mmCIF file of C-alpha atoms in Angstrom:
data_model
loop_
_atom_site.group_PDB
_atom_site.id
_atom_site.type_symbol
_atom_site.label_atom_id
_atom_site.label_comp_id
_atom_site.label_asym_id
_atom_site.label_seq_id
_atom_site.Cartn_x
_atom_site.Cartn_y
_atom_site.Cartn_z
ATOM 1 C CA MET A 8 0.000 0.000 0.000
ATOM 2 C CA SER A 9 1.392 3.411 -0.942
ATOM 3 C CA ASN A 10 2.086 5.824 1.881
ATOM 4 C CA THR A 11 1.080 9.465 2.014
ATOM 5 C CA TYR A 12 1.997 11.997 4.677
ATOM 6 C CA TYR A 13 0.458 15.315 5.633
ATOM 7 C CA VAL A 14 2.708 18.298 4.898
ATOM 8 C CA PRO A 15 1.867 21.800 6.203
ATOM 9 C CA THR A 16 1.710 24.534 3.594
ATOM 10 C CA GLY A 17 1.463 27.659 5.746
ATOM 11 C CA GLY A 18 -0.759 30.482 4.587
ATOM 12 C CA LEU A 19 -3.289 32.256 6.792
ATOM 13 C CA PRO A 20 -6.978 31.543 7.436
ATOM 14 C CA ALA A 21 -9.530 34.016 6.167
ATOM 15 C CA GLN A 22 -10.539 36.872 8.446
ATOM 16 C CA THR A 23 -14.048 35.411 8.370
ATOM 17 C CA ASP A 24 -12.977 32.026 9.792
ATOM 18 C CA LEU A 25 -13.784 31.090 13.376
ATOM 19 C CA THR A 26 -10.861 31.351 15.787
ATOM 20 C CA THR A 27 -11.971 28.360 17.862
ATOM 21 C CA ASP A 28 -9.917 25.214 17.194
ATOM 22 C CA ARG A 29 -8.562 22.184 19.067
ATOM 23 C CA ALA A 30 -5.260 23.787 20.186
ATOM 24 C CA MET A 31 -4.564 23.191 23.870
ATOM 25 C CA PHE A 32 -1.639 23.328 26.264
ATOM 26 C CA THR A 33 -1.866 21.635 29.654
ATOM 27 C CA GLU A 34 0.543 20.458 32.343
ATOM 28 C CA ALA A 35 0.246 16.870 31.082
ATOM 29 C CA TYR A 36 -0.056 17.266 27.305
ATOM 30 C CA ALA A 37 -0.309 19.666 24.407
ATOM 31 C CA VAL A 38 -2.135 19.475 21.077
ATOM 32 C CA LEU A 39 -0.990 21.574 18.108
ATOM 33 C CA PRO A 40 -3.606 21.093 15.369
ATOM 34 C CA ARG A 41 -2.422 21.398 11.804
ATOM 35 C CA GLY A 42 -4.311 24.694 11.507
ATOM 36 C CA THR A 43 -1.806 26.339 13.875
ATOM 37 C CA MET A 44 1.088 25.797 11.432
ATOM 38 C CA ARG A 45 0.846 29.070 9.528
ATOM 39 C CA ASP A 46 3.329 31.400 7.862
ATOM 40 C CA ILE A 47 3.541 33.761 10.832
ATOM 41 C CA VAL A 48 4.820 31.063 13.218
ATOM 42 C CA THR A 49 7.711 29.808 11.071
ATOM 43 C CA SER A 50 11.362 30.248 12.036
ATOM 44 C CA LEU A 51 14.719 30.409 10.268
ATOM 45 C CA LEU A 52 18.007 28.715 11.154
ATOM 46 C CA PRO A 53 21.633 29.851 10.855
ATOM 47 C CA PHE A 54 23.467 28.466 7.803
ATOM 48 C CA TRP A 55 20.274 27.166 6.165
ATOM 49 C CA GLU A 56 19.383 28.728 2.806
ATOM 50 C CA LYS A 57 15.852 28.995 1.370
ATOM 51 C CA THR A 58 14.533 27.115 4.377
ATOM 52 C CA ARG A 59 11.841 27.726 6.961
ATOM 53 C CA LEU A 60 10.541 25.535 9.756
ATOM 54 C CA TRP A 61 7.792 25.024 12.272
ATOM 55 C CA ILE A 62 9.216 24.278 15.727
ATOM 56 C CA ILE A 63 6.594 22.027 17.287
ATOM 57 C CA ALA A 64 8.531 20.932 20.398
ATOM 58 C CA ARG A 65 11.507 22.287 22.329
ATOM 59 C CA PRO A 66 12.968 21.771 25.815
ATOM 60 C CA LEU A 67 10.994 24.065 28.087
ATOM 61 C CA SER A 68 9.940 23.995 31.720
ATOM 62 C CA GLY A 69 6.482 22.426 31.785
ATOM 63 C CA PHE A 70 6.766 21.149 28.225
ATOM 64 C CA SER A 71 9.209 18.939 26.315
ATOM 65 C CA GLU A 72 12.066 17.878 28.604
ATOM 66 C CA THR A 73 14.170 15.665 26.341
ATOM 67 C CA PHE A 74 13.792 16.637 22.672
ATOM 68 C CA SER A 75 12.999 19.195 20.009
ATOM 69 C CA GLN A 76 11.067 18.569 16.819
ATOM 70 C CA TYR A 77 10.903 20.654 13.657
ATOM 71 C CA ILE A 78 8.934 20.421 10.422
ATOM 72 C CA VAL A 79 11.403 21.795 7.872
ATOM 73 C CA GLU A 80 10.493 23.117 4.420
ATOM 74 C CA VAL A 81 13.348 23.524 1.937
ATOM 75 C CA ALA A 82 12.748 25.409 -1.309
ATOM 76 C CA PRO A 83 14.510 24.455 -4.564
ATOM 77 C CA GLY A 84 18.204 25.318 -4.298
ATOM 78 C CA GLY A 85 18.006 25.465 -0.504
ATOM 79 C CA GLY A 86 19.668 23.470 2.233
ATOM 80 C CA SER A 87 22.756 23.617 4.429
ATOM 81 C CA ASP A 88 26.432 22.706 4.494
ATOM 82 C CA LYS A 89 26.463 23.340 8.258
ATOM 83 C CA PRO A 90 23.125 21.969 9.494
ATOM 84 C CA GLU A 91 23.771 21.010 13.150
ATOM 85 C CA LEU A 92 25.616 23.405 15.471
ATOM 86 C CA ASP A 93 25.335 21.407 18.724
ATOM 87 C CA PRO A 94 28.081 18.733 19.064
ATOM 88 C CA SER A 95 26.028 16.855 21.676
ATOM 89 C CA ALA A 96 22.928 16.538 19.479
ATOM 90 C CA GLU A 97 21.796 13.348 17.790
ATOM 91 C CA GLY A 98 18.982 13.488 15.289
ATOM 92 C CA VAL A 99 16.463 11.717 13.111
ATOM 93 C CA LEU A 100 15.297 13.043 9.745
ATOM 94 C CA PHE A 101 12.049 11.712 8.264
ATOM 95 C CA VAL A 102 11.081 12.993 4.825
ATOM 96 C CA VAL A 103 7.372 13.667 4.252
ATOM 97 C CA GLY A 104 7.436 15.411 0.883
ATOM 98 C CA GLY A 105 9.645 16.104 -2.120
ATOM 99 C CA GLU A 106 13.238 15.045 -2.716
ATOM 100 C CA LEU A 107 16.484 15.872 -0.925
ATOM 101 C CA GLN A 108 20.140 14.992 -1.371
ATOM 102 C CA LEU A 109 21.998 13.962 1.770
ATOM 103 C CA ASP A 110 25.791 13.783 1.986
ATOM 104 C CA LEU A 111 26.578 11.745 5.100
ATOM 105 C CA THR A 112 30.252 11.166 5.972
ATOM 106 C CA GLY A 113 31.117 11.344 2.282
ATOM 107 C CA GLY A 114 28.327 9.062 1.042
ATOM 108 C CA LYS A 115 25.493 10.514 -1.026
ATOM 109 C CA HIS A 116 21.869 9.474 -0.529
ATOM 110 C CA ASP A 117 18.811 10.499 -2.519
ATOM 111 C CA LEU A 118 15.955 10.952 -0.046
ATOM 112 C CA ARG A 119 12.249 10.852 -0.856
ATOM 113 C CA ALA A 120 9.018 10.727 1.128
ATOM 114 C CA GLY A 121 9.419 7.921 3.665
ATOM 115 C CA SER A 122 13.217 8.160 3.889
ATOM 116 C CA TYR A 123 14.607 7.914 7.432
ATOM 117 C CA VAL A 124 18.046 9.031 8.619
ATOM 118 C CA PHE A 125 19.657 8.518 12.035
ATOM 119 C CA LEU A 126 22.456 10.982 12.856
ATOM 120 C CA PRO A 127 24.696 10.349 15.877
ATOM 121 C CA PRO A 128 26.395 13.260 17.661
ATOM 122 C CA GLN A 129 29.057 15.004 15.564
ATOM 123 C CA ALA A 130 27.950 13.274 12.367
ATOM 124 C CA GLN A 131 29.303 14.971 9.256
ATOM 125 C CA TRP A 132 26.389 15.706 6.954
ATOM 126 C CA THR A 133 24.913 18.215 4.527
ATOM 127 C CA LEU A 134 21.435 18.391 3.038
ATOM 128 C CA HIS A 135 20.197 20.126 -0.121
ATOM 129 C CA ASN A 136 17.122 20.337 -2.311
ATOM 130 C CA THR A 137 18.334 19.959 -5.899
ATOM 131 C CA SER A 138 14.829 19.374 -7.292
ATOM 132 C CA ALA A 139 12.331 21.834 -8.768
ATOM 133 C CA ALA A 140 9.763 21.551 -5.934
ATOM 134 C CA ASN A 141 9.683 22.155 -2.183
ATOM 135 C CA ALA A 142 10.813 19.325 0.098
ATOM 136 C CA SER A 143 9.707 18.775 3.701
ATOM 137 C CA PHE A 144 11.040 16.656 6.532
ATOM 138 C CA HIS A 145 10.759 16.175 10.271
ATOM 139 C CA TRP A 146 13.924 16.772 12.268
ATOM 140 C CA ILE A 147 13.920 15.344 15.785
ATOM 141 C CA ARG A 148 16.899 16.289 17.983
ATOM 142 C CA LYS A 149 18.036 15.098 21.387
ATOM 143 C CA ALA A 150 21.132 15.637 23.541
ATOM 144 C CA TYR A 151 22.724 12.193 23.442
ATOM 145 C CA GLN A 152 23.290 10.646 26.876
ATOM 146 C CA ARG A 153 26.718 9.012 26.706
ATOM 147 C CA VAL A 154 27.479 6.007 28.901
ATOM 148 C CA GLU A 155 31.043 5.012 29.680
ATOM 149 C CA GLY A 156 31.837 1.671 28.054
ATOM 150 C CA ILE A 157 29.032 1.882 25.477
ATOM 151 C CA ASP A 158 29.740 3.079 21.940
ATOM 152 C CA VAL A 159 27.727 5.749 20.184
ATOM 153 C CA PRO A 160 25.464 4.183 17.519
ATOM 154 C CA GLU A 161 26.476 4.647 13.909
ATOM 155 C CA ALA A 162 24.564 6.678 11.346
ATOM 156 C CA PHE A 163 22.201 4.900 8.982
ATOM 157 C CA VAL A 164 19.795 5.672 6.149
ATOM 158 C CA THR A 165 16.733 3.575 5.322
ATOM 159 C CA HIS A 166 13.189 3.889 4.043
ATOM 160 C CA GLU A 167 9.968 2.968 5.776
ATOM 161 C CA ASP A 168 9.122 0.594 2.906
ATOM 162 C CA ASP A 169 12.113 -1.488 4.017
ATOM 163 C CA VAL A 170 11.056 -1.653 7.687
ATOM 164 C CA PRO A 171 8.250 -4.146 8.321
ATOM 165 C CA GLY A 172 5.632 -3.431 10.941
ATOM 166 C CA GLY A 173 5.833 -5.575 14.037
ATOM 167 C CA GLU A 174 2.387 -6.790 15.049
ATOM 168 C CA MET A 175 1.408 -5.944 18.616
ATOM 169 C CA PRO A 176 0.356 -9.103 20.512
ATOM 170 C CA GLY A 177 -3.250 -10.143 20.141
ATOM 171 C CA THR A 178 -4.194 -7.427 17.655
ATOM 172 C CA GLU A 179 -4.423 -9.528 14.459
ATOM 173 C CA GLY A 180 -2.403 -6.885 12.637
ATOM 174 C CA ARG A 181 -4.706 -3.988 13.489
ATOM 175 C CA TRP A 182 -1.877 -2.335 15.490
ATOM 176 C CA THR A 183 1.699 -2.489 14.231
ATOM 177 C CA THR A 184 4.909 -0.570 14.902
ATOM 178 C CA GLN A 185 7.744 0.036 12.448
ATOM 179 C CA ARG A 186 10.911 0.162 14.563
ATOM 180 C CA PHE A 187 13.845 1.766 12.774
ATOM 181 C CA ALA A 188 16.396 1.084 15.524
ATOM 182 C CA ASP A 189 16.804 -2.294 17.230
ATOM 183 C CA PRO A 190 14.867 -1.916 20.521
ATOM 184 C CA THR A 191 17.430 -4.152 22.284
ATOM 185 C CA ASP A 192 20.377 -1.944 21.258
ATOM 186 C CA VAL A 193 21.096 0.125 24.379
ATOM 187 C CA ARG A 194 23.437 2.404 22.450
ATOM 188 C CA HIS A 195 20.267 4.195 21.346
ATOM 189 C CA ASP A 196 18.716 6.507 23.937
ATOM 190 C CA MET A 197 15.793 7.525 21.750
ATOM 191 C CA HIS A 198 13.500 5.754 19.332
ATOM 192 C CA VAL A 199 11.583 7.365 16.496
ATOM 193 C CA ASN A 200 9.084 4.851 15.102
ATOM 194 C CA ILE A 201 5.947 4.800 12.977
ATOM 195 C CA VAL A 202 2.825 3.439 14.671
ATOM 196 C CA ASN A 203 0.025 2.116 12.449
ATOM 197 C CA PHE A 204 -3.625 1.364 13.205
ATOM 198 C CA GLU A 205 -6.078 -0.191 10.804
ATOM 199 C CA PRO A 206 -9.699 0.985 11.185
ATOM 200 C CA GLY A 207 -11.030 -0.345 14.477
ATOM 201 C CA GLY A 208 -7.565 -0.744 16.008
ATOM 202 C CA VAL A 209 -7.126 0.425 19.590
ATOM 203 C CA ILE A 210 -4.640 0.907 22.380
ATOM 204 C CA PRO A 211 -6.798 -1.084 24.808
ATOM 205 C CA PHE A 212 -5.575 0.398 28.094
ATOM 206 C CA PRO A 213 -4.326 3.790 29.296
ATOM 207 C CA GLU A 214 -0.548 3.515 28.831
ATOM 208 C CA THR A 215 1.233 5.279 31.698
ATOM 209 C CA HIS A 216 5.020 5.230 31.507
ATOM 210 C CA VAL A 217 8.250 7.123 32.028
ATOM 211 C CA MET A 218 8.863 7.813 28.321
ATOM 212 C CA GLU A 219 8.057 11.287 27.047
ATOM 213 C CA HIS A 220 6.295 11.301 23.675
ATOM 214 C CA GLY A 221 5.998 13.440 20.597
ATOM 215 C CA LEU A 222 3.353 12.212 18.118
ATOM 216 C CA TYR A 223 2.887 13.708 14.662
ATOM 217 C CA VAL A 224 -0.081 12.312 12.758
ATOM 218 C CA LEU A 225 1.081 11.319 9.274
ATOM 219 C CA GLU A 226 -2.200 9.952 7.976
ATOM 220 C CA GLY A 227 -5.827 9.464 8.986
ATOM 221 C CA LYS A 228 -7.805 10.385 12.077
ATOM 222 C CA ALA A 229 -8.606 8.913 15.495
ATOM 223 C CA VAL A 230 -9.754 9.689 19.002
ATOM 224 C CA TYR A 231 -6.812 9.879 21.401
ATOM 225 C CA LEU A 232 -6.890 9.737 25.202
ATOM 226 C CA LEU A 233 -4.594 12.368 26.717
ATOM 227 C CA ASN A 234 -4.634 12.272 30.514
ATOM 228 C CA LYS A 235 -8.401 12.385 31.206
ATOM 229 C CA ASP A 236 -9.529 13.848 27.879
ATOM 230 C CA TRP A 237 -10.548 12.127 24.660
ATOM 231 C CA ILE A 238 -9.387 14.384 21.798
ATOM 232 C CA GLU A 239 -10.149 14.050 18.089
ATOM 233 C CA VAL A 240 -6.943 14.247 16.062
ATOM 234 C CA GLN A 241 -6.214 14.109 12.342
ATOM 235 C CA GLU A 242 -3.302 14.054 9.923
ATOM 236 C CA GLY A 243 -1.035 17.052 10.433
ATOM 237 C CA ASP A 244 -1.747 17.359 14.166
ATOM 238 C CA PHE A 245 1.051 17.135 16.739
ATOM 239 C CA MET A 246 0.714 15.882 20.317
ATOM 240 C CA TRP A 247 3.195 16.166 23.161
ATOM 241 C CA LEU A 248 2.764 13.855 26.164
ATOM 242 C CA ARG A 249 4.591 14.380 29.408
ATOM 243 C CA ALA A 250 6.124 11.359 31.122
ATOM 244 C CA PHE A 251 3.407 9.314 32.876
ATOM 245 C CA CYS A 252 0.574 11.052 31.012
ATOM 246 C CA PRO A 253 -2.063 8.325 30.449
ATOM 247 C CA GLN A 254 -2.713 7.661 26.767
ATOM 248 C CA ALA A 255 -4.868 5.377 24.660
ATOM 249 C CA CYS A 256 -6.273 5.430 21.154
ATOM 250 C CA TYR A 257 -9.270 4.366 19.080
ATOM 251 C CA ALA A 258 -8.864 4.480 15.298
ATOM 252 C CA GLY A 259 -12.377 4.571 13.921
ATOM 253 C CA GLY A 260 -11.472 4.870 10.249
ATOM 254 C CA PRO A 261 -12.387 5.069 7.468
ATOM 255 C CA GLY A 262 -8.682 4.745 6.577
ATOM 256 C CA ARG A 263 -5.462 3.928 8.378
ATOM 257 C CA PHE A 264 -4.271 6.052 11.296
ATOM 258 C CA ARG A 265 -0.484 6.506 11.398
ATOM 259 C CA TYR A 266 1.862 8.655 13.437
ATOM 260 C CA LEU A 267 5.558 9.357 13.847
ATOM 261 C CA LEU A 268 6.431 8.635 17.491
ATOM 262 C CA TYR A 269 9.355 9.901 19.563
ATOM 263 C CA LYS A 270 10.292 8.444 22.936
ATOM 264 C CA ASP A 271 13.346 8.507 25.200
ATOM 265 C CA VAL A 272 14.618 5.051 26.184
ATOM 266 C CA ASN A 273 17.422 2.899 27.643
ATOM 267 C CA ARG A 274 18.854 5.227 30.285
ATOM 268 C CA HIS A 275 18.672 5.599 34.074
ATOM 269 C CA ALA A 276 16.164 8.110 35.388
ATOM 270 C CA PRO A 277 18.260 11.224 36.211
ATOM 271 C CA LEU A 278 18.421 11.962 39.940
ATOM 272 C CA SER A 279 19.728 15.501 39.510
ATOM 273 C CA ARG A 280 18.561 18.347 37.318
ATOM 274 C CA GLN A 281 22.187 18.750 36.252
ATOM 275 C CA LEU A 282 21.981 15.347 34.518
ATOM 276 C CA LEU A 283 18.990 16.238 32.349
#
């Protein structure tokens, strides 16, 4: 089955449109509906040409603690020879539209919608749009937590078509997860996966766990439990869930419901703010 992903286009709503929407920001979770991703909330980055981005998560007291997430739009001829300025940052790129050329430690890769890139700290990479149309990708960044005696994971490039979905137990394929990094590899301290629900698929209990989440809806719609609230979400929406925020899901259809999921994993719980 071919995959499609929602890509924001900016613009502004008409002056006659209602202001009321589903945007909300609480102590336990936040919802950024796709309608909030407009021209006037984009940002620019140093050393990126013909590029703008929506910053949908960043480390902030009372919000994201462990990661940042951008939706990046690169115009034809745009890109960067100096993309990452933080030597402690690891990253994942997931392309949702258009075509990009990645140069990673001297190797060139042609990226298209569905391409996935893991970048360890201090990876040597550049990224450019050499096509005639805009290209868009998600860029998830985290300060890598080094552990003495454990190597940093190596960079890799793949495509979601090459990563089969693992069926969740007892779901008859209605709930699957595409895991891009080996979940038993403790070198990785974050996972960025794609979670898939067929119509009628559910998370059948309120998950409550230490992992912080960022969820960007790639396709479809569902009703999602966030803390005590059932919220309707659709493709293009972003959700942030604080650690231990209860969550569940019901995908009512008519099509698949899919989201890009971030979570922090495989490290001790910090006992001092200085270790965060």
